[in-house]
JSON list of C-alpha atoms in Angstrom, two decimals:
[
{"chain": "E", "resi": 194, "resn": "MET", "atom": "CA", "xyz": [114.21, 104.49, 97.75]},
{"chain": "E", "resi": 195, "resn": "PRO", "atom": "CA", "xyz": [117.78, 103.94, 98.94]},
{"chain": "E", "resi": 196, "resn": "THR", "atom": "CA", "xyz": [116.53, 102.96, 102.41]},
{"chain": "E", "resi": 197, "resn": "ILE", "atom": "CA", "xyz": [114.36, 100.15, 101.05]},
{"chain": "E", "resi": 198, "resn": "LEU", "atom": "CA", "xyz": [117.22, 99.00, 98.82]},
{"chain": "E", "resi": 199, "resn": "LYS", "atom": "CA", "xyz": [119.52, 98.90, 101.89]},
{"chain": "E", "resi": 200, "resn": "ALA", "atom": "CA", "xyz": [116.98, 96.80, 103.81]},
{"chain": "E", "resi": 201, "resn": "LYS", "atom": "CA", "xyz": [116.71, 94.44, 100.82]},
{"chain": "E", "resi": 202, "resn": "GLU", "atom": "CA", "xyz": [120.51, 94.21, 100.70]},
{"chain": "E", "resi": 203, "resn": "TRP", "atom": "CA", "xyz": [120.54, 93.16, 104.38]},
{"chain": "E", "resi": 204, "resn": "VAL", "atom": "CA", "xyz": [117.91, 90.51, 103.65]},
{"chain": "E", "resi": 205, "resn": "ASN", "atom": "CA", "xyz": [119.67, 89.21, 100.53]},
{"chain": "E", "resi": 206, "resn": "SER", "atom": "CA", "xyz": [122.99, 88.94, 102.38]},
{"chain": "E", "resi": 207, "resn": "GLY", "atom": "CA", "xyz": [121.35, 86.78, 105.08]},
{"chain": "E", "resi": 208, "resn": "ARG", "atom": "CA", "xyz": [121.64, 89.30, 107.91]},
{"chain": "E", "resi": 209, "resn": "ILE", "atom": "CA", "xyz": [118.22, 88.38, 109.38]},
{"chain": "E", "resi": 210, "resn": "GLY", "atom": "CA", "xyz": [117.99, 84.84, 108.02]},
{"chain": "E", "resi": 211, "resn": "LYS", "atom": "CA", "xyz": [114.88, 83.48, 106.37]},
{"chain": "E", "resi": 212, "resn": "ILE", "atom": "CA", "xyz": [111.95, 85.91, 106.48]},
{"chain": "E", "resi": 213, "resn": "HIS", "atom": "CA", "xyz": [109.11, 84.72, 108.72]},
{"chain": "E", "resi": 214, "resn": "GLN", "atom": "CA", "xyz": [106.93, 87.84, 108.88]},
{"chain": "E", "resi": 215, "resn": "VAL", "atom": "CA", "xyz": [106.37, 91.26, 107.41]},
{"chain": "E", "resi": 216, "resn": "LYS", "atom": "CA", "xyz": [104.36, 93.73, 109.48]},
{"chain": "E", "resi": 217, "resn": "ALA", "atom": "CA", "xyz": [103.40, 97.09, 108.02]},
{"chain": "E", "resi": 218, "resn": "ASP", "atom": "CA", "xyz": [100.78, 99.70, 108.78]},
{"chain": "E", "resi": 219, "resn": "PHE", "atom": "CA", "xyz": [99.88, 103.05, 107.30]},
{"chain": "E", "resi": 220, "resn": "GLY", "atom": "CA", "xyz": [97.20, 105.20, 108.87]},
{"chain": "E", "resi": 221, "resn": "TYR", "atom": "CA", "xyz": [96.36, 108.87, 109.29]},
{"chain": "E", "resi": 222, "resn": "PRO", "atom": "CA", "xyz": [93.08, 110.43, 110.37]},
{"chain": "E", "resi": 223, "resn": "VAL", "atom": "CA", "xyz": [91.31, 111.67, 107.25]},
{"chain": "E", "resi": 224, "resn": "LYS", "atom": "CA", "xyz": [88.40, 113.92, 108.09]},
{"chain": "E", "resi": 225, "resn": "PHE", "atom": "CA", "xyz": [85.18, 112.88, 106.40]},
{"chain": "E", "resi": 226, "resn": "VAL", "atom": "CA", "xyz": [84.08, 115.50, 103.88]},
{"chain": "E", "resi": 227, "resn": "GLU", "atom": "CA", "xyz": [80.97, 114.81, 101.80]},
{"chain": "E", "resi": 228, "resn": "GLY", "atom": "CA", "xyz": [81.94, 114.20, 98.17]},
{"chain": "E", "resi": 229, "resn": "ASP", "atom": "CA", "xyz": [85.68, 114.07, 98.90]},
{"chain": "E", "resi": 230, "resn": "ARG", "atom": "CA", "xyz": [87.61, 111.62, 96.70]},
{"chain": "E", "resi": 231, "resn": "MET", "atom": "CA", "xyz": [88.98, 109.73, 99.70]},
{"chain": "E", "resi": 232, "resn": "TYR", "atom": "CA", "xyz": [85.48, 108.65, 100.72]},
{"chain": "E", "resi": 233, "resn": "ASN", "atom": "CA", "xyz": [83.83, 108.50, 97.28]},
{"chain": "E", "resi": 234, "resn": "PRO", "atom": "CA", "xyz": [83.30, 104.96, 95.94]},
{"chain": "E", "resi": 235, "resn": "ALA", "atom": "CA", "xyz": [82.93, 106.29, 92.37]},
{"chain": "E", "resi": 236, "resn": "LEU", "atom": "CA", "xyz": [86.39, 107.87, 92.61]},
{"chain": "E", "resi": 237, "resn": "ALA", "atom": "CA", "xyz": [88.25, 104.81, 93.99]},
{"chain": "E", "resi": 238, "resn": "GLY", "atom": "CA", "xyz": [87.87, 105.99, 97.59]},
{"chain": "E", "resi": 239, "resn": "GLY", "atom": "CA", "xyz": [88.82, 103.98, 100.62]},
{"chain": "E", "resi": 240, "resn": "CYS", "atom": "CA", "xyz": [91.97, 103.43, 102.62]},
{"chain": "E", "resi": 241, "resn": "LEU", "atom": "CA", "xyz": [93.10, 100.25, 100.81]},
{"chain": "E", "resi": 242, "resn": "LEU", "atom": "CA", "xyz": [93.61, 101.92, 97.43]},
{"chain": "E", "resi": 243, "resn": "ASP", "atom": "CA", "xyz": [95.01, 105.08, 99.00]},
{"chain": "E", "resi": 244, "resn": "MET", "atom": "CA", "xyz": [97.28, 103.79, 101.80]},
{"chain": "E", "resi": 245, "resn": "GLY", "atom": "CA", "xyz": [97.02, 100.01, 101.78]},
{"chain": "E", "resi": 246, "resn": "ILE", "atom": "CA", "xyz": [98.84, 99.69, 98.47]},
{"chain": "E", "resi": 247, "resn": "TYR", "atom": "CA", "xyz": [102.05, 100.68, 100.27]},
{"chain": "E", "resi": 248, "resn": "THR", "atom": "CA", "xyz": [101.66, 97.86, 102.80]},
{"chain": "E", "resi": 249, "resn": "LEU", "atom": "CA", "xyz": [100.90, 95.32, 100.08]},
{"chain": "E", "resi": 250, "resn": "ALA", "atom": "CA", "xyz": [103.85, 96.51, 98.01]},
{"chain": "E", "resi": 251, "resn": "ILE", "atom": "CA", "xyz": [106.40, 96.22, 100.79]},
{"chain": "E", "resi": 252, "resn": "ALA", "atom": "CA", "xyz": [105.18, 92.73, 101.70]},
{"chain": "E", "resi": 253, "resn": "GLN", "atom": "CA", "xyz": [105.40, 91.68, 98.04]},
{"chain": "E", "resi": 254, "resn": "TYR", "atom": "CA", "xyz": [108.87, 93.19, 97.65]},
{"chain": "E", "resi": 255, "resn": "PHE", "atom": "CA", "xyz": [110.34, 91.33, 100.61]},
{"chain": "E", "resi": 256, "resn": "ILE", "atom": "CA", "xyz": [108.36, 88.07, 100.58]},
{"chain": "E", "resi": 257, "resn": "ASN", "atom": "CA", "xyz": [108.18, 87.83, 96.76]},
{"chain": "E", "resi": 258, "resn": "GLN", "atom": "CA", "xyz": [105.47, 85.17, 96.75]},
{"chain": "E", "resi": 259, "resn": "LEU", "atom": "CA", "xyz": [101.73, 85.09, 96.25]},
{"chain": "E", "resi": 260, "resn": "PRO", "atom": "CA", "xyz": [99.60, 84.71, 99.38]},
{"chain": "E", "resi": 261, "resn": "ASP", "atom": "CA", "xyz": [97.81, 81.37, 99.79]},
{"chain": "E", "resi": 262, "resn": "LEU", "atom": "CA", "xyz": [95.17, 82.67, 102.20]},
{"chain": "E", "resi": 263, "resn": "SER", "atom": "CA", "xyz": [94.14, 86.07, 103.44]},
{"chain": "E", "resi": 264, "resn": "LEU", "atom": "CA", "xyz": [91.85, 87.10, 106.28]},
{"chain": "E", "resi": 265, "resn": "VAL", "atom": "CA", "xyz": [90.43, 90.62, 106.22]},
{"chain": "E", "resi": 266, "resn": "SER", "atom": "CA", "xyz": [88.84, 92.74, 108.93]},
{"chain": "E", "resi": 267, "resn": "HIS", "atom": "CA", "xyz": [87.40, 96.13, 108.01]},
{"chain": "E", "resi": 268, "resn": "LYS", "atom": "CA", "xyz": [85.17, 99.00, 108.96]},
{"chain": "E", "resi": 269, "resn": "LEU", "atom": "CA", "xyz": [83.09, 101.12, 106.59]},
{"chain": "E", "resi": 270, "resn": "ALA", "atom": "CA", "xyz": [82.53, 104.85, 106.33]},
{"chain": "E", "resi": 271, "resn": "LYS", "atom": "CA", "xyz": [78.97, 106.08, 105.78]},
{"chain": "E", "resi": 272, "resn": "THR", "atom": "CA", "xyz": [79.63, 106.26, 102.01]},
{"chain": "E", "resi": 273, "resn": "GLY", "atom": "CA", "xyz": [80.31, 102.51, 101.97]},
{"chain": "E", "resi": 274, "resn": "VAL", "atom": "CA", "xyz": [84.08, 102.60, 101.40]},
{"chain": "E", "resi": 275, "resn": "GLU", "atom": "CA", "xyz": [86.44, 100.94, 103.83]},
{"chain": "E", "resi": 276, "resn": "ASP", "atom": "CA", "xyz": [88.09, 103.44, 106.14]},
{"chain": "E", "resi": 277, "resn": "ASP", "atom": "CA", "xyz": [89.94, 100.90, 108.29]},
{"chain": "E", "resi": 278, "resn": "LEU", "atom": "CA", "xyz": [91.31, 97.58, 107.11]},
{"chain": "E", "resi": 279, "resn": "THR", "atom": "CA", "xyz": [93.58, 94.87, 108.51]},
{"chain": "E", "resi": 280, "resn": "LEU", "atom": "CA", "xyz": [94.87, 92.00, 106.43]},
{"chain": "E", "resi": 281, "resn": "LEU", "atom": "CA", "xyz": [96.51, 88.80, 107.60]},
{"chain": "E", "resi": 282, "resn": "ALA", "atom": "CA", "xyz": [98.11, 87.12, 104.58]},
{"chain": "E", "resi": 283, "resn": "GLN", "atom": "CA", "xyz": [99.64, 83.65, 104.66]},
{"chain": "E", "resi": 284, "resn": "TYR", "atom": "CA", "xyz": [102.35, 83.04, 102.07]},
{"chain": "E", "resi": 285, "resn": "PRO", "atom": "CA", "xyz": [104.05, 79.68, 101.46]},
{"chain": "E", "resi": 286, "resn": "ASP", "atom": "CA", "xyz": [107.08, 80.70, 103.56]},
{"chain": "E", "resi": 287, "resn": "ALA", "atom": "CA", "xyz": [105.97, 83.74, 105.59]},
{"chain": "E", "resi": 288, "resn": "THR", "atom": "CA", "xyz": [103.06, 85.71, 107.04]},
{"chain": "E", "resi": 289, "resn": "ALA", "atom": "CA", "xyz": [102.19, 89.38, 106.55]},
{"chain": "E", "resi": 290, "resn": "THR", "atom": "CA", "xyz": [100.13, 91.49, 108.92]},
{"chain": "E", "resi": 291, "resn": "LEU", "atom": "CA", "xyz": [99.13, 94.67, 107.13]},
{"chain": "E", "resi": 292, "resn": "ALA", "atom": "CA", "xyz": [96.82, 97.52, 108.13]},
{"chain": "E", "resi": 293, "resn": "CYS", "atom": "CA", "xyz": [95.64, 100.86, 106.78]},
{"chain": "E", "resi": 294, "resn": "SER", "atom": "CA", "xyz": [93.23, 103.43, 108.14]},
{"chain": "E", "resi": 295, "resn": "PHE", "atom": "CA", "xyz": [91.61, 106.81, 107.69]},
{"chain": "E", "resi": 296, "resn": "ARG", "atom": "CA", "xyz": [90.39, 106.57, 111.32]},
{"chain": "E", "resi": 297, "resn": "ALA", "atom": "CA", "xyz": [93.64, 106.83, 113.27]},
{"chain": "E", "resi": 298, "resn": "LYS", "atom": "CA", "xyz": [97.33, 107.67, 113.17]},
{"chain": "E", "resi": 299, "resn": "PHE", "atom": "CA", "xyz": [99.27, 104.42, 113.08]},
{"chain": "E", "resi": 300, "resn": "GLN", "atom": "CA", "xyz": [102.93, 103.85, 113.77]},
{"chain": "E", "resi": 301, "resn": "ASN", "atom": "CA", "xyz": [103.47, 103.78, 109.97]},
{"chain": "E", "resi": 302, "resn": "SER", "atom": "CA", "xyz": [106.42, 101.42, 110.20]},
{"chain": "E", "resi": 303, "resn": "ALA", "atom": "CA", "xyz": [107.38, 98.22, 108.47]},
{"chain": "E", "resi": 304, "resn": "TYR", "atom": "CA", "xyz": [109.16, 95.34, 110.13]},
{"chain": "E", "resi": 305, "resn": "ILE", "atom": "CA", "xyz": [110.88, 92.63, 108.12]},
{"chain": "E", "resi": 306, "resn": "ILE", "atom": "CA", "xyz": [111.27, 89.80, 110.61]},
{"chain": "E", "resi": 307, "resn": "GLY", "atom": "CA", "xyz": [113.60, 86.88, 110.05]},
{"chain": "E", "resi": 308, "resn": "GLU", "atom": "CA", "xyz": [114.79, 83.90, 112.02]},
{"chain": "E", "resi": 309, "resn": "ASN", "atom": "CA", "xyz": [117.96, 85.73, 113.17]},
{"chain": "E", "resi": 310, "resn": "GLY", "atom": "CA", "xyz": [116.79, 89.31, 113.50]},
{"chain": "E", "resi": 311, "resn": "TYR", "atom": "CA", "xyz": [114.60, 92.03, 112.07]},
{"chain": "E", "resi": 312, "resn": "ILE", "atom": "CA", "xyz": [114.69, 95.29, 110.17]},
{"chain": "E", "resi": 313, "resn": "ASP", "atom": "CA", "xyz": [112.73, 98.32, 111.39]},
{"chain": "E", "resi": 314, "resn": "ILE", "atom": "CA", "xyz": [111.76, 100.82, 108.70]},
{"chain": "E", "resi": 315, "resn": "PRO", "atom": "CA", "xyz": [109.99, 103.88, 110.21]},
{"chain": "E", "resi": 316, "resn": "ASN", "atom": "CA", "xyz": [107.62, 105.69, 107.85]},
{"chain": "E", "resi": 317, "resn": "PHE", "atom": "CA", "xyz": [108.39, 102.99, 105.29]},
{"chain": "E", "resi": 318, "resn": "TRP", "atom": "CA", "xyz": [106.33, 104.59, 102.52]},
{"chain": "E", "resi": 319, "resn": "ARG", "atom": "CA", "xyz": [108.72, 107.58, 102.53]},
{"chain": "E", "resi": 320, "resn": "ALA", "atom": "CA", "xyz": [111.57, 105.93, 104.43]},
{"chain": "E", "resi": 321, "resn": "ASP", "atom": "CA", "xyz": [114.81, 107.75, 105.03]},
{"chain": "E", "resi": 322, "resn": "ARG", "atom": "CA", "xyz": [116.25, 105.35, 107.61]},
{"chain": "E", "resi": 323, "resn": "CYS", "atom": "CA", "xyz": [116.22, 101.73, 108.68]},
{"chain": "E", "resi": 324, "resn": "SER", "atom": "CA", "xyz": [117.77, 99.72, 111.50]},
{"chain": "E", "resi": 325, "resn": "LEU", "atom": "CA", "xyz": [119.00, 96.15, 111.66]},
{"chain": "E", "resi": 326, "resn": "PHE", "atom": "CA", "xyz": [118.41, 94.27, 114.91]},
{"chain": "E", "resi": 327, "resn": "GLN", "atom": "CA", "xyz": [119.57, 90.94, 116.27]},
{"chain": "E", "resi": 328, "resn": "LEU", "atom": "CA", "xyz": [117.18, 90.20, 119.11]},
{"chain": "E", "resi": 329, "resn": "ASP", "atom": "CA", "xyz": [116.95, 93.53, 121.00]},
{"chain": "E", "resi": 330, "resn": "GLU", "atom": "CA", "xyz": [120.33, 94.87, 119.91]},
{"chain": "E", "resi": 331, "resn": "LYS", "atom": "CA", "xyz": [120.60, 97.37, 117.08]},
{"chain": "E", "resi": 332, "resn": "VAL", "atom": "CA", "xyz": [123.63, 96.21, 115.11]},
{"chain": "E", "resi": 333, "resn": "GLU", "atom": "CA", "xyz": [123.48, 98.60, 112.15]},
{"chain": "E", "resi": 334, "resn": "GLU", "atom": "CA", "xyz": [121.61, 101.68, 111.04]},
{"chain": "E", "resi": 335, "resn": "PHE", "atom": "CA", "xyz": [121.26, 103.29, 107.63]},
{"chain": "E", "resi": 336, "resn": "VAL", "atom": "CA", "xyz": [120.34, 106.98, 107.51]},
{"chain": "E", "resi": 337, "resn": "GLU", "atom": "CA", "xyz": [119.76, 108.71, 104.22]},
{"chain": "E", "resi": 338, "resn": "ASN", "atom": "CA", "xyz": [120.33, 112.44, 104.25]},
{"chain": "E", "resi": 339, "resn": "ARG", "atom": "CA", "xyz": [117.95, 113.75, 101.63]},
{"chain": "E", "resi": 340, "resn": "ARG", "atom": "CA", "xyz": [115.91, 116.89, 101.25]},
{"chain": "E", "resi": 341, "resn": "GLY", "atom": "CA", "xyz": [112.77, 115.56, 99.55]},
{"chain": "E", "resi": 342, "resn": "SER", "atom": "CA", "xyz": [109.87, 113.36, 100.62]},
{"chain": "E", "resi": 343, "resn": "GLY", "atom": "CA", "xyz": [111.07, 110.25, 98.80]},
{"chain": "E", "resi": 344, "resn": "PHE", "atom": "CA", "xyz": [108.82, 110.55, 95.77]},
{"chain": "E", "resi": 345, "resn": "GLU", "atom": "CA", "xyz": [111.71, 112.07, 93.82]},
{"chain": "E", "resi": 346, "resn": "PHE", "atom": "CA", "xyz": [113.12, 108.56, 93.38]},
{"chain": "E", "resi": 347, "resn": "GLN", "atom": "CA", "xyz": [109.96, 107.47, 91.51]},
{"chain": "E", "resi": 348, "resn": "ILE", "atom": "CA", "xyz": [110.16, 110.60, 89.38]},
{"chain": "E", "resi": 349, "resn": "ASP", "atom": "CA", "xyz": [113.84, 110.00, 88.59]},
{"chain": "E", "resi": 350, "resn": "ALA", "atom": "CA", "xyz": [113.24, 106.32, 87.76]},
{"chain": "E", "resi": 351, "resn": "ALA", "atom": "CA", "xyz": [110.27, 107.10, 85.48]},
{"chain": "E", "resi": 352, "resn": "SER", "atom": "CA", "xyz": [112.19, 109.91, 83.77]},
{"chain": "E", "resi": 353, "resn": "GLN", "atom": "CA", "xyz": [115.19, 107.63, 83.18]},
{"chain": "E", "resi": 354, "resn": "CYS", "atom": "CA", "xyz": [112.94, 104.91, 81.71]},
{"chain": "E", "resi": 355, "resn": "ILE", "atom": "CA", "xyz": [111.44, 107.45, 79.30]},
{"chain": "E", "resi": 356, "resn": "LEU", "atom": "CA", "xyz": [114.87, 108.76, 78.31]},
{"chain": "E", "resi": 357, "resn": "ASP", "atom": "CA", "xyz": [116.13, 105.18, 77.79]},
{"chain": "E", "resi": 358, "resn": "GLY", "atom": "CA", "xyz": [113.05, 104.23, 75.75]},
{"chain": "E", "resi": 359, "resn": "GLU", "atom": "CA", "xyz": [112.06, 101.56, 78.29]},
{"chain": "E", "resi": 360, "resn": "LYS", "atom": "CA", "xyz": [108.39, 100.78, 78.83]},
{"chain": "E", "resi": 361, "resn": "GLU", "atom": "CA", "xyz": [108.72, 99.68, 82.45]},
{"chain": "E", "resi": 362, "resn": "ALA", "atom": "CA", "xyz": [111.04, 100.07, 85.41]},
{"chain": "E", "resi": 363, "resn": "ARG", "atom": "CA", "xyz": [113.37, 97.23, 86.29]},
{"chain": "E", "resi": 364, "resn": "LEU", "atom": "CA", "xyz": [112.69, 97.58, 90.04]},
{"chain": "E", "resi": 365, "resn": "MET", "atom": "CA", "xyz": [108.90, 97.83, 89.63]},
{"chain": "E", "resi": 366, "resn": "PRO", "atom": "CA", "xyz": [107.89, 96.04, 86.44]},
{"chain": "E", "resi": 367, "resn": "LEU", "atom": "CA", "xyz": [104.36, 96.15, 85.05]},
{"chain": "E", "resi": 368, "resn": "SER", "atom": "CA", "xyz": [103.81, 92.55, 86.20]},
{"chain": "E", "resi": 369, "resn": "THR", "atom": "CA", "xyz": [104.29, 93.62, 89.84]},
{"chain": "E", "resi": 370, "resn": "SER", "atom": "CA", "xyz": [101.94, 96.59, 89.43]},
{"chain": "E", "resi": 371, "resn": "LEU", "atom": "CA", "xyz": [99.29, 94.31, 87.95]},
{"chain": "E", "resi": 372, "resn": "LEU", "atom": "CA", "xyz": [99.79, 91.76, 90.72]},
{"chain": "E", "resi": 373, "resn": "LEU", "atom": "CA", "xyz": [99.26, 94.42, 93.39]},
{"chain": "E", "resi": 374, "resn": "GLN", "atom": "CA", "xyz": [96.17, 95.73, 91.59]},
{"chain": "E", "resi": 375, "resn": "GLN", "atom": "CA", "xyz": [94.78, 92.19, 91.49]},
{"chain": "E", "resi": 376, "resn": "GLN", "atom": "CA", "xyz": [95.46, 91.72, 95.20]},
{"chain": "E", "resi": 377, "resn": "MET", "atom": "CA", "xyz": [93.60, 94.94, 96.04]},
{"chain": "E", "resi": 378, "resn": "HIS", "atom": "CA", "xyz": [90.70, 93.92, 93.79]},
{"chain": "E", "resi": 379, "resn": "ASP", "atom": "CA", "xyz": [90.53, 90.49, 95.48]},
{"chain": "E", "resi": 380, "resn": "ILE", "atom": "CA", "xyz": [90.55, 92.09, 98.96]},
{"chain": "E", "resi": 381, "resn": "LEU", "atom": "CA", "xyz": [87.74, 94.50, 98.03]},
{"chain": "E", "resi": 382, "resn": "CYS", "atom": "CA", "xyz": [85.71, 91.62, 96.53]},
{"chain": "E", "resi": 383, "resn": "ARG", "atom": "CA", "xyz": [86.25, 89.62, 99.70]},
{"chain": "E", "resi": 384, "resn": "ILE", "atom": "CA", "xyz": [84.68, 92.39, 101.78]},
{"chain": "E", "resi": 385, "resn": "GLY", "atom": "CA", "xyz": [81.87, 92.95, 99.25]},
{"chain": "E", "resi": 386, "resn": "LEU", "atom": "CA", "xyz": [83.01, 96.28, 97.81]},
{"chain": "E", "resi": 387, "resn": "ARG", "atom": "CA", "xyz": [83.58, 95.29, 94.17]}
]
């Protein structure tokens, strides 16, 4: 999404200095319905695979390292899938605090925090704006005027790859997708769900 690319541009140009933390959460109340995919362990249910992937992906995109150590706190629905999960991941040069939930509406924002400032990305998983701060002062804002939900950028990128005969996207290569899948698998194993 253009908003995420703008935030990355600010980071790469040193606007916030070295990244120290990424904080991201994604949560919406999801009513429990017996047999529903969201709560069905046989159908990859649970908030990590459904919402948590977005938090993991944004941390990976900005930190671009593998975590050394992760601590996980979670709650289970009556079907045995996690419906609330918080992850504290320690990377060699930064820390990520990530959360996802079917139990409550979260702020659904991401913060990329550096030594000289931070970037606020509201609704980061479908972001259409971001703000650059130095201490408490907003020094720049990017607002994207679009009509869609943000998923059109994935559709356009995949379509262009197919038209160009490419097997993977440059911005999200297969290796990154596999890395994120492995991270989710490791988290679920850690809490005894795989």
